[in-house]
């Protein structure tokens, strides 16, 4: 008799264990074992535990190919799904082979696990595995399908109900329970205070500080105290939640007729606008892509959105200061250029309308479109195109944890026709059009941070911590991806003949970037270097970039005067007519204000089952080399985390969103 030793690990998820009978069949190049029940004395398959079992066969099975797992009822007990982490089989020759599972198994379900070294499709050399791989992908393509959400937007997964998702890609039960608990407590607090559902206008700005009793952060408190200040306003273009808007300005746009006389008081004494333009000290935020988008109606009247221009200046103290604002694209008598020397409330209103447009651009384009929806495209393409034994599946799948479930939920609760963003000045249709325009303008280089920074001329602007931390993270990711990809693809020819890889990038190009060749996104790969760059961008987007645009939302948006997706009154068309009463009438009513604050609290709450960036708790790689690469990756992230924490101790306004200890491993919120 020949013996095979099995280590069977039940996951540590809530209710992962099972009472049911578990049967295993081993398949090898020389035959298969008998269907054998795994049964030790006592209780088997309990949550978080590993059981050791022995299977006997008459002869050696040769090279192990597959492990078949079956689950049959125990007595008359109801179904209890079993979450299996992994099975390690030690052969009679002493070789320990990892068979990753990391999924729920139900009664009557056929589960066949691949194990051993990660393999590209052309490396398969056994008819059983070739056929198994083919059938696996046929099944996955039939299960994970594309759907058009709206014309001109990225395609999405075809599931319409959360119940249709397989359990292993759903949000964990523990996180859902925690989310519901946090949401309930927030709702109770706001109802007890009589704020939720109130259509009243705020009586004073100070009253907004009473929205929450305890839900505050150091930064949200700072924002509520300093939101009117120009240097803090400029700081937010660099280090708040939308750092990808401004560009260096070497020449004023013809539709923004700022004169020397207008801005001379705000420049260094003896300098001029032309001199500062030549020095590279002038920057521009231009929301022209919002021009002409219809707004929604509010109390029977259309709301107003200002596709404005904001001119900023880096002064000798290295502060980025707003020095001129025009709220619409075309200059006219009813579209004056506002200046810091204007009436305080005029200038404040102008800044608020620029921020209103910036908030909607941030949520629709930079946050939802460029992180959530792109992550979904990458996830669906990965699930459809790669076998689970493919090295890039093993590398990428952890970076899609909870993404499909999160996006499907958000399309109802946040971005749907009745969701939170539908209450914005643009409304659901307008936000959809904004996303459509953003996708049509998006380029591959804009998603690659080193090129993004260079194209916008921001290489040397001071106090730009998003750039500083982001570039370091880009390089760390790039070194890790380069090591893994070059290990599995030693030559360009292997890239070209990997049909799963080519299908993967083709699906992304077609369903994510809608076949737009002008965007610069690849439709196929010819070289190893192209694969490295694209996967670096992908991992950066779903981890680092999502953290940059997501993690500061409570800090900067819970104080609604600092940035609101809705402003009720029209923007000013003349100067000298406003007051603090105008400001209060322009801001959202009590109900929408507290709903915004509650939403960003929920989005930024740290849930207990969060997986941090660079963590790979699921053991998917069998071979030692990629495991060592992961350890080196984690060590680099740890070193950077220490450096960022040390720097932040010296800052009045610490930038912590790209500290690796603050970044999640996937788009999961």
XYZ file of C-alpha atoms in Angstrom:
669
model
C 0.000 0.000 0.000
C 1.064 3.582 -0.767
C 0.186 6.405 1.616
C -0.620 10.031 0.933
C -0.675 12.483 3.846
C -3.266 15.273 3.710
C -3.390 18.514 5.696
C -6.861 20.023 5.296
C -7.315 23.594 6.563
C -10.735 25.049 7.285
C -10.759 28.832 6.946
C -11.197 31.250 9.830
C -14.261 32.971 8.400
C -17.466 33.141 10.392
C -19.261 29.736 10.352
C -16.557 28.229 8.123
C -16.747 24.736 9.635
C -19.052 21.863 8.758
C -20.560 18.713 10.287
C -21.017 17.104 6.874
C -19.118 14.109 5.479
C -16.094 15.126 3.384
C -14.730 12.847 0.655
C -11.479 13.190 -1.287
C -10.357 11.593 -4.556
C -6.785 12.038 -5.800
C -5.974 12.050 -9.540
C -2.483 11.433 -10.872
C -0.719 10.611 -14.108
C -0.840 6.898 -13.223
C -4.441 6.660 -12.000
C -6.792 7.769 -9.279
C -7.484 6.854 -5.677
C -10.727 5.548 -4.303
C -13.249 8.052 -3.010
C -12.187 8.291 0.621
C -13.946 9.899 3.572
C -11.801 12.080 5.804
C -12.758 11.136 9.345
C -10.668 11.324 12.501
C -11.790 10.618 16.044
C -13.686 13.629 17.382
C -14.892 16.707 15.512
C -13.402 17.427 12.094
C -13.384 20.611 9.971
C -13.777 23.276 12.641
C -13.202 26.946 11.928
C -9.536 27.913 11.630
C -8.213 24.385 12.259
C -6.061 22.026 10.203
C -6.825 18.306 10.204
C -4.287 15.601 9.271
C -5.447 12.541 7.346
C -3.976 9.554 5.534
C -5.187 8.069 2.259
C -3.970 4.707 1.013
C -3.735 3.471 -2.573
C -2.549 0.179 -4.017
C 0.057 1.861 -6.211
C 1.606 5.287 -6.602
C -0.603 7.651 -8.586
C 2.408 9.216 -10.299
C 2.526 12.993 -10.552
C -0.509 14.420 -8.730
C -2.837 16.395 -11.003
C -6.104 17.116 -9.198
C -7.789 16.799 -5.817
C -11.539 16.229 -5.979
C -13.534 17.365 -2.919
C -17.118 16.297 -2.218
C -19.470 17.134 0.637
C -22.395 14.872 1.625
C -25.083 15.467 4.293
C -24.563 14.395 7.899
C -27.774 12.764 9.148
C -30.657 15.189 8.700
C -28.805 18.379 9.532
C -29.489 21.391 7.293
C -26.902 22.606 4.786
C -23.833 24.174 6.364
C -21.406 25.401 3.730
C -17.747 24.651 4.359
C -15.016 27.212 3.729
C -11.827 25.422 2.721
C -8.578 27.365 2.740
C -6.155 24.816 1.346
C -5.206 21.163 1.135
C -1.564 20.119 1.246
C -0.860 16.610 -0.040
C 2.446 14.922 0.780
C 3.250 12.162 -1.716
C 4.936 8.843 -0.883
C 8.119 10.374 -2.320
C 7.948 13.155 0.313
C 6.908 16.049 -1.952
C 4.422 18.433 -0.305
C 2.059 19.915 -2.919
C -0.184 22.892 -2.196
C -3.760 22.800 -3.540
C -5.266 26.249 -2.808
C -9.040 26.444 -2.462
C -10.215 29.549 -0.537
C -13.873 29.103 -1.315
C -17.133 27.840 0.116
C -18.234 24.317 -0.796
C -21.874 23.222 -0.758
C -23.452 19.787 -0.777
C -23.463 18.094 -4.148
C -20.986 20.591 -5.593
C -18.144 19.295 -7.787
C -14.872 20.888 -6.710
C -11.609 19.886 -8.369
C -8.507 21.667 -7.143
C -5.364 22.366 -9.141
C -2.104 22.300 -7.254
C 1.623 22.705 -7.618
C 3.550 25.236 -9.663
C 1.660 28.048 -11.396
C 1.374 27.275 -15.109
C 0.651 29.295 -18.217
C -1.718 27.690 -20.701
C 0.963 26.569 -23.165
C 2.859 24.818 -20.347
C 0.119 22.247 -19.724
C 1.391 18.825 -20.757
C -1.241 16.324 -19.595
C -4.504 15.705 -21.486
C -6.553 15.648 -18.270
C -5.263 19.059 -17.191
C -5.566 20.545 -20.672
C -9.212 19.514 -20.785
C -9.811 20.550 -17.174
C -8.433 24.024 -17.879
C -10.538 24.363 -21.014
C -13.722 23.344 -19.178
C -12.890 25.643 -16.245
C -12.705 28.691 -18.512
C -15.873 27.759 -20.409
C -17.707 27.587 -17.092
C -16.242 30.874 -15.821
C -17.098 32.719 -19.030
C -20.680 31.532 -18.806
C -20.902 32.582 -15.149
C -19.052 35.932 -15.218
C -20.510 37.984 -18.041
C -20.374 41.618 -19.099
C -23.263 44.057 -19.015
C -23.597 47.619 -20.314
C -24.507 50.002 -17.487
C -24.869 53.049 -19.737
C -23.591 54.037 -23.156
C -20.038 55.347 -22.988
C -19.221 53.861 -19.566
C -17.070 50.901 -18.566
C -18.957 47.633 -18.750
C -19.844 45.977 -15.458
C -20.554 42.486 -14.118
C -23.892 41.050 -15.144
C -25.164 40.142 -11.671
C -28.195 42.152 -10.616
C -28.665 40.666 -7.129
C -26.117 40.083 -4.396
C -27.577 36.591 -3.909
C -26.328 35.660 -7.405
C -22.678 36.095 -6.401
C -20.705 33.027 -5.382
C -19.994 33.168 -1.666
C -16.232 33.414 -2.077
C -16.403 36.843 -3.790
C -19.074 38.283 -1.515
C -18.309 40.685 1.303
C -17.744 38.662 4.459
C -20.664 38.138 6.835
C -18.673 39.754 9.638
C -18.088 42.947 7.629
C -21.743 43.165 6.567
C -22.806 42.771 10.204
C -20.327 45.431 11.284
C -21.438 47.793 8.482
C -25.102 47.421 9.444
C -24.235 48.052 13.104
C -22.275 51.234 12.313
C -25.021 52.460 9.972
C -27.690 51.832 12.609
C -25.768 53.708 15.319
C -25.131 56.692 13.040
C -28.802 56.786 12.046
C -29.979 56.627 15.664
C -27.698 59.499 16.688
C -28.883 61.729 13.849
C -32.547 60.918 14.467
C -32.246 61.574 18.204
C -30.859 65.009 17.393
C -33.745 65.688 15.002
C -31.367 66.224 12.080
C -32.224 63.333 9.781
C -35.197 64.249 7.609
C -35.069 67.944 8.506
C -35.623 70.259 5.548
C -34.622 73.264 7.619
C -31.781 75.570 6.658
C -28.805 75.803 9.010
C -29.077 78.838 11.276
C -25.318 79.195 11.582
C -22.121 77.578 10.355
C -21.216 76.717 13.960
C -24.348 74.549 14.298
C -22.813 72.071 11.846
C -20.193 71.178 14.447
C -22.959 69.488 16.446
C -23.783 66.865 13.803
C -21.853 64.121 15.604
C -21.041 63.718 19.278
C -17.903 61.612 18.931
C -17.320 60.910 15.254
C -14.455 63.255 14.561
C -10.846 63.025 13.452
C -7.948 65.376 14.039
C -8.098 66.375 10.377
C -11.888 66.837 10.249
C -11.581 69.177 13.246
C -8.772 71.066 11.496
C -10.897 71.425 8.345
C -13.818 72.874 10.298
C -11.524 75.541 11.755
C -9.459 76.435 8.675
C -11.753 75.836 5.665
C -11.982 79.544 4.787
C -8.215 80.077 4.619
C -6.667 80.455 1.167
C -3.471 78.535 1.901
C -5.522 75.561 3.139
C -7.759 75.840 0.065
C -4.688 75.557 -2.164
C -3.244 72.747 -0.040
C -6.318 70.633 -0.803
C -5.597 70.645 -4.551
C -2.429 68.723 -3.687
C -3.168 66.609 -0.641
C -6.907 66.187 -0.133
C -9.051 63.612 -1.952
C -8.736 64.930 -5.511
C -5.023 65.514 -6.200
C -5.165 64.851 -9.955
C -6.777 68.091 -11.143
C -4.303 70.962 -11.246
C -1.615 71.477 -13.881
C 1.311 73.849 -14.217
C 0.219 76.855 -16.300
C 2.736 78.409 -18.678
C 0.172 80.475 -20.574
C -3.293 81.628 -19.546
C -6.203 80.115 -21.495
C -7.749 82.720 -23.844
C -11.104 82.328 -22.079
C -9.609 83.292 -18.693
C -8.647 86.990 -19.097
C -6.784 87.535 -15.831
C -4.785 90.761 -16.004
C -1.569 91.834 -14.325
C -3.443 94.473 -12.339
C -5.899 91.935 -10.964
C -3.351 89.622 -9.382
C -0.347 91.879 -8.753
C -1.286 92.430 -5.059
C -1.103 88.656 -4.452
C 2.294 88.060 -6.042
C 5.769 88.669 -4.674
C 6.536 92.380 -4.515
C 8.200 93.498 -7.730
C 7.089 90.409 -9.643
C 4.412 90.029 -12.305
C 2.070 87.379 -13.616
C 4.198 86.879 -16.723
C 7.346 86.444 -14.663
C 5.676 83.918 -12.386
C 4.287 82.004 -15.382
C 7.826 81.746 -16.782
C 9.209 80.639 -13.415
C 6.647 77.846 -13.270
C 4.919 79.135 -10.147
C 1.412 79.423 -11.622
C -1.032 76.490 -11.670
C -4.538 75.998 -13.021
C -7.606 73.974 -12.157
C -9.958 73.877 -15.148
C -13.251 71.970 -14.966
C -14.138 72.522 -18.627
C -15.259 68.912 -19.025
C -18.303 69.789 -16.901
C -19.386 72.569 -19.237
C -22.881 72.083 -20.632
C -23.863 69.077 -18.502
C -27.561 69.415 -17.581
C -28.270 69.712 -13.868
C -31.102 68.269 -11.852
C -34.136 70.172 -10.613
C -34.447 71.295 -6.996
C -37.774 72.675 -5.761
C -38.866 72.958 -9.382
C -35.847 74.938 -10.539
C -32.650 73.693 -12.193
C -29.571 73.737 -9.995
C -26.334 75.362 -11.085
C -22.920 73.826 -11.721
C -19.892 75.994 -12.409
C -17.308 74.488 -14.803
C -14.893 77.065 -13.501
C -11.233 77.989 -13.628
C -9.071 78.616 -10.580
C -5.617 80.170 -10.872
C -3.127 79.302 -8.127
C 0.280 80.669 -7.191
C 3.153 79.120 -5.225
C 4.356 81.988 -3.079
C 7.827 82.437 -1.523
C 6.614 80.579 1.603
C 5.944 77.550 -0.658
C 2.198 77.853 -0.120
C -0.176 77.227 -3.027
C -2.602 80.157 -2.988
C -5.742 80.783 -5.106
C -5.418 84.195 -6.755
C -8.256 84.327 -9.327
C -11.501 82.437 -9.967
C -13.862 82.509 -12.951
C -16.940 80.364 -12.426
C -17.907 79.696 -16.063
C -15.885 78.953 -19.170
C -16.848 82.023 -21.192
C -16.006 85.459 -19.756
C -18.787 88.054 -19.606
C -20.126 90.853 -17.423
C -22.188 88.262 -15.557
C -19.154 86.018 -15.149
C -16.659 88.211 -13.285
C -13.224 87.120 -12.165
C -13.248 86.888 -8.379
C -10.160 87.864 -6.388
C -8.951 87.443 -2.782
C -9.374 91.203 -2.333
C -13.120 91.033 -3.037
C -15.766 91.062 -0.325
C -14.963 88.118 1.959
C -18.216 86.272 1.279
C -17.950 86.855 -2.503
C -14.523 85.206 -2.530
C -15.736 82.446 -0.219
C -18.731 81.730 -2.466
C -16.495 81.601 -5.534
C -14.213 79.100 -3.800
C -17.242 77.033 -2.688
C -18.578 76.759 -6.245
C -15.155 75.673 -7.533
C -15.050 73.106 -4.735
C -18.596 71.950 -5.557
C -17.527 71.118 -9.118
C -14.344 69.540 -7.761
C -16.352 67.330 -5.371
C -18.562 65.991 -8.142
C -15.561 65.443 -10.407
C -13.825 63.652 -7.557
C -16.724 61.336 -6.767
C -17.877 60.548 -10.308
C -14.650 60.569 -12.298
C -11.627 60.176 -10.024
C -13.163 57.910 -7.380
C -15.981 55.918 -8.943
C -14.865 55.705 -12.577
C -11.092 55.576 -12.246
C -10.835 53.259 -9.239
C -14.089 51.374 -8.531
C -15.233 50.782 -12.097
C -11.766 50.095 -13.489
C -11.167 47.648 -10.634
C -14.386 45.881 -11.613
C -13.262 45.656 -15.240
C -9.923 44.174 -14.176
C -11.665 41.734 -11.815
C -14.229 40.439 -14.321
C -11.585 40.077 -17.043
C -9.341 38.154 -14.617
C -12.144 35.809 -13.558
C -13.122 35.181 -17.189
C -9.710 34.897 -18.838
C -7.306 33.184 -16.438
C -7.347 29.698 -15.033
C -6.855 29.588 -11.269
C -3.464 27.945 -11.892
C -2.224 30.863 -13.998
C 0.497 32.882 -12.186
C -1.194 36.209 -12.910
C -4.485 34.961 -11.488
C -2.672 34.037 -8.290
C -0.969 37.439 -8.205
C -4.022 39.569 -8.994
C -7.013 37.842 -7.414
C -6.250 39.086 -3.846
C -6.477 42.646 -5.189
C -10.141 42.142 -6.162
C -11.391 41.069 -2.723
C -15.014 42.229 -2.243
C -14.821 44.542 -5.306
C -17.712 43.112 -7.337
C -19.989 42.956 -4.297
C -18.980 46.483 -3.194
C -19.656 47.990 -6.627
C -22.960 46.198 -7.093
C -24.170 47.492 -3.716
C -22.945 51.023 -4.420
C -24.793 51.198 -7.741
C -27.970 51.154 -5.707
C -27.141 52.912 -2.445
C -24.636 55.529 -3.620
C -24.590 55.955 -7.379
C -27.988 54.630 -8.418
C -30.911 56.804 -9.579
C -32.023 57.036 -5.929
C -28.564 56.874 -4.370
C -26.622 59.512 -2.472
C -24.936 61.004 -5.564
C -28.303 61.555 -7.223
C -28.773 64.354 -4.675
C -25.813 66.251 -6.133
C -26.215 69.383 -8.222
C -25.733 67.317 -11.379
C -28.056 64.507 -10.291
C -27.812 60.924 -11.523
C -27.961 61.740 -15.250
C -25.448 64.559 -14.945
C -22.998 62.481 -12.897
C -23.327 59.710 -15.493
C -22.484 62.179 -18.263
C -19.514 63.430 -16.261
C -18.227 59.852 -15.961
C -18.777 59.348 -19.685
C -16.721 62.423 -20.514
C -13.998 61.435 -18.056
C -13.663 57.976 -19.635
C -13.518 59.391 -23.160
C -10.636 61.676 -22.101
C -8.781 59.096 -20.015
C -5.353 57.962 -21.174
C -3.111 55.116 -20.109
C -0.380 57.577 -19.140
C -2.772 59.458 -16.836
C -3.128 56.288 -14.739
C 0.642 55.789 -14.536
C 1.701 58.157 -11.761
C 5.232 59.016 -12.966
C 3.869 60.061 -16.369
C 0.840 61.739 -14.809
C 3.051 63.965 -12.639
C 5.341 64.851 -15.555
C 2.484 65.598 -17.963
C 0.927 67.976 -15.419
C 4.256 69.672 -14.705
C 4.141 68.921 -10.989
C 7.605 67.410 -10.519
C 8.841 70.207 -8.260
C 5.793 71.861 -6.693
C 6.508 71.894 -2.933
C 4.581 70.109 -0.176
C 2.968 67.640 -2.591
C 2.845 64.571 -0.358
C 0.497 62.601 -2.633
C 3.187 62.779 -5.318
C 6.052 62.026 -2.936
C 4.442 58.990 -1.306
C 2.700 57.835 -4.478
C 5.884 57.728 -6.555
C 7.682 55.746 -3.870
C 4.794 53.273 -3.778
C 4.694 53.073 -7.581
C 8.379 52.124 -7.617
C 7.963 49.536 -4.848
C 5.029 47.943 -6.700
C 6.961 48.053 -9.965
C 9.955 46.209 -8.475
C 7.667 43.527 -7.029
C 5.682 43.087 -10.257
C 8.889 43.028 -12.321
C 10.296 40.216 -10.171
C 7.135 38.101 -10.411
C 6.446 38.680 -14.098
C 10.046 38.069 -15.188
C 10.117 34.861 -13.124
C 7.159 33.468 -15.077
C 7.851 35.196 -18.408
C 11.592 34.937 -19.121
C 11.140 36.172 -22.702
C 8.850 38.289 -24.882
C 7.931 35.197 -26.885
C 6.234 33.691 -23.813
C 4.112 36.812 -23.515
C 3.048 36.585 -27.147
C 2.013 32.932 -27.011
C 0.102 33.132 -23.708
C -3.423 33.143 -25.098
C -5.031 33.664 -21.687
C -2.925 36.781 -21.105
C -3.747 38.150 -24.564
C -7.456 37.494 -24.078
C -7.299 39.195 -20.675
C -5.851 42.461 -21.972
C -8.163 42.361 -25.006
C -11.216 42.116 -22.728
C -9.958 45.006 -20.599
C -9.350 47.144 -23.695
C -12.791 46.317 -25.116
C -14.960 46.438 -22.002
C -13.013 48.913 -19.876
C -11.686 51.423 -22.370
C -14.318 50.723 -25.037
C -11.741 50.066 -27.740
C -10.468 53.656 -27.714
C -7.105 53.398 -29.492
C -6.402 57.100 -28.931
C -6.278 56.441 -25.181
C -2.950 54.638 -25.413
C -4.257 51.601 -23.512
C -2.847 48.348 -24.888
C -5.132 45.946 -26.757
C -2.445 43.239 -26.703
C 0.982 42.631 -25.189
C 4.159 42.144 -27.183
C 6.812 42.407 -24.494
C 7.472 41.509 -20.876
C 8.009 45.209 -20.125
C 4.490 46.058 -21.334
C 3.015 43.433 -19.004
C 5.036 44.758 -16.057
C 3.915 48.340 -16.642
C 0.237 47.454 -17.028
C 0.110 45.255 -13.925
C 2.010 47.888 -11.919
C -0.655 50.404 -12.951
C -3.454 47.964 -12.113
C -2.218 47.170 -8.601
C -1.424 50.843 -7.959
C -4.955 51.840 -9.051
C -6.878 49.358 -6.888
C -4.765 49.958 -3.792
C -2.787 53.212 -3.640
C -4.921 55.405 -5.900
C -8.143 54.198 -4.313
C -6.725 55.029 -0.886
C -5.743 58.511 -2.108
C -9.258 59.354 -3.312
C -11.229 57.403 -0.711
C -9.573 57.483 2.694
C -9.789 61.227 3.318
C -13.469 61.646 2.569
C -14.588 62.000 6.177
C -11.701 64.348 6.933
C -12.556 66.750 4.101
C -16.267 66.208 3.372
C -17.852 65.732 6.802
C -17.488 69.499 7.217
C -19.848 70.220 4.335
C -18.977 73.938 3.871
C -15.520 72.783 2.802
C -16.891 70.720 -0.060
C -20.430 69.789 -0.988
C -21.902 67.856 -3.910
C -24.937 70.199 -3.771
C -25.196 73.985 -3.636
C -28.759 75.306 -3.669
C -28.486 78.917 -4.859
C -27.080 80.157 -8.193
C -23.458 81.301 -8.233
C -22.788 85.025 -7.844
C -22.856 87.065 -11.058
C -21.933 90.386 -9.499
C -19.727 91.470 -6.653
C -20.624 93.025 -3.329
C -24.081 91.486 -2.914
C -23.375 88.487 -0.661
C -23.307 87.854 3.091
C -23.046 84.903 5.479
C -26.810 84.588 5.038
C -26.132 83.915 1.322
C -23.610 81.233 2.279
C -26.133 79.455 4.536
C -28.844 79.675 1.870
C -26.426 78.159 -0.664
C -25.323 75.195 1.436
C -27.472 72.012 1.567
C -30.328 71.778 4.040
C -29.895 69.962 7.351
C -31.024 66.558 6.082
C -28.664 66.358 3.110
C -25.771 67.754 5.143
C -26.034 65.039 7.776
C -26.591 62.346 5.147
C -23.330 63.362 3.445
C -21.512 63.303 6.780
C -22.978 59.885 7.632
C -22.109 58.444 4.219
C -18.451 59.463 4.388
C -18.201 58.115 7.936
C -19.430 54.732 6.714
C -17.079 54.811 3.711
C -14.042 55.646 5.837
C -14.785 53.428 8.825
C -12.040 50.863 9.358
C -13.647 47.449 9.387
C -12.047 44.707 11.447
C -11.508 42.254 8.576
C -9.631 44.795 6.422
C -6.688 43.260 4.521
C -3.817 45.732 4.352
C -1.838 46.519 1.238
C 0.820 43.932 0.470
C -0.760 41.285 2.705
C -1.439 37.953 1.051
C -3.106 35.871 3.781
C -4.265 33.294 1.241
C -1.428 30.990 0.214
C -1.901 30.608 -3.537
C 1.677 30.165 -4.776
C 3.285 26.759 -4.290
C 6.812 27.667 -5.358
C 9.203 29.442 -2.939
C 10.344 32.214 -5.328
C 7.121 34.306 -5.438
C 6.686 33.804 -1.679
C 10.108 35.347 -1.137
C 9.237 38.185 -3.514
C 6.142 38.912 -1.410
C 8.248 39.064 1.756
C 10.635 41.552 0.147
C 7.651 43.597 -1.095
C 6.200 43.684 2.419
C 9.570 44.699 3.889
C 9.825 47.663 1.493
C 6.287 48.741 2.374
C 7.107 48.517 6.068
C 10.208 50.698 5.649
C 8.205 53.296 3.722
C 5.500 53.268 6.387
C 8.061 54.131 9.041
C 9.470 56.960 6.910
C 6.016 58.448 6.253
C 5.070 58.230 9.941
C 8.302 60.003 10.914
C 7.730 62.765 8.342
C 4.134 63.265 9.440
C 5.255 64.022 12.996
C 6.795 67.228 11.637
C 3.732 68.368 9.675
C 0.912 70.637 10.810
C -1.329 68.787 8.338
C -0.071 65.178 8.217
C -0.661 63.273 4.974
C -1.382 59.705 6.022
C -3.603 58.353 3.239
C -0.723 56.657 1.405
C 0.940 55.198 4.457
C 0.851 51.455 3.635
C -0.783 50.811 7.024
C -3.760 52.914 5.823
C -4.130 51.308 2.380
C -6.441 48.371 1.715
C -5.359 45.567 -0.612
C -8.383 46.000 -2.875
C -11.333 48.283 -3.628
C -13.471 46.960 -0.800
C -15.227 50.121 0.481
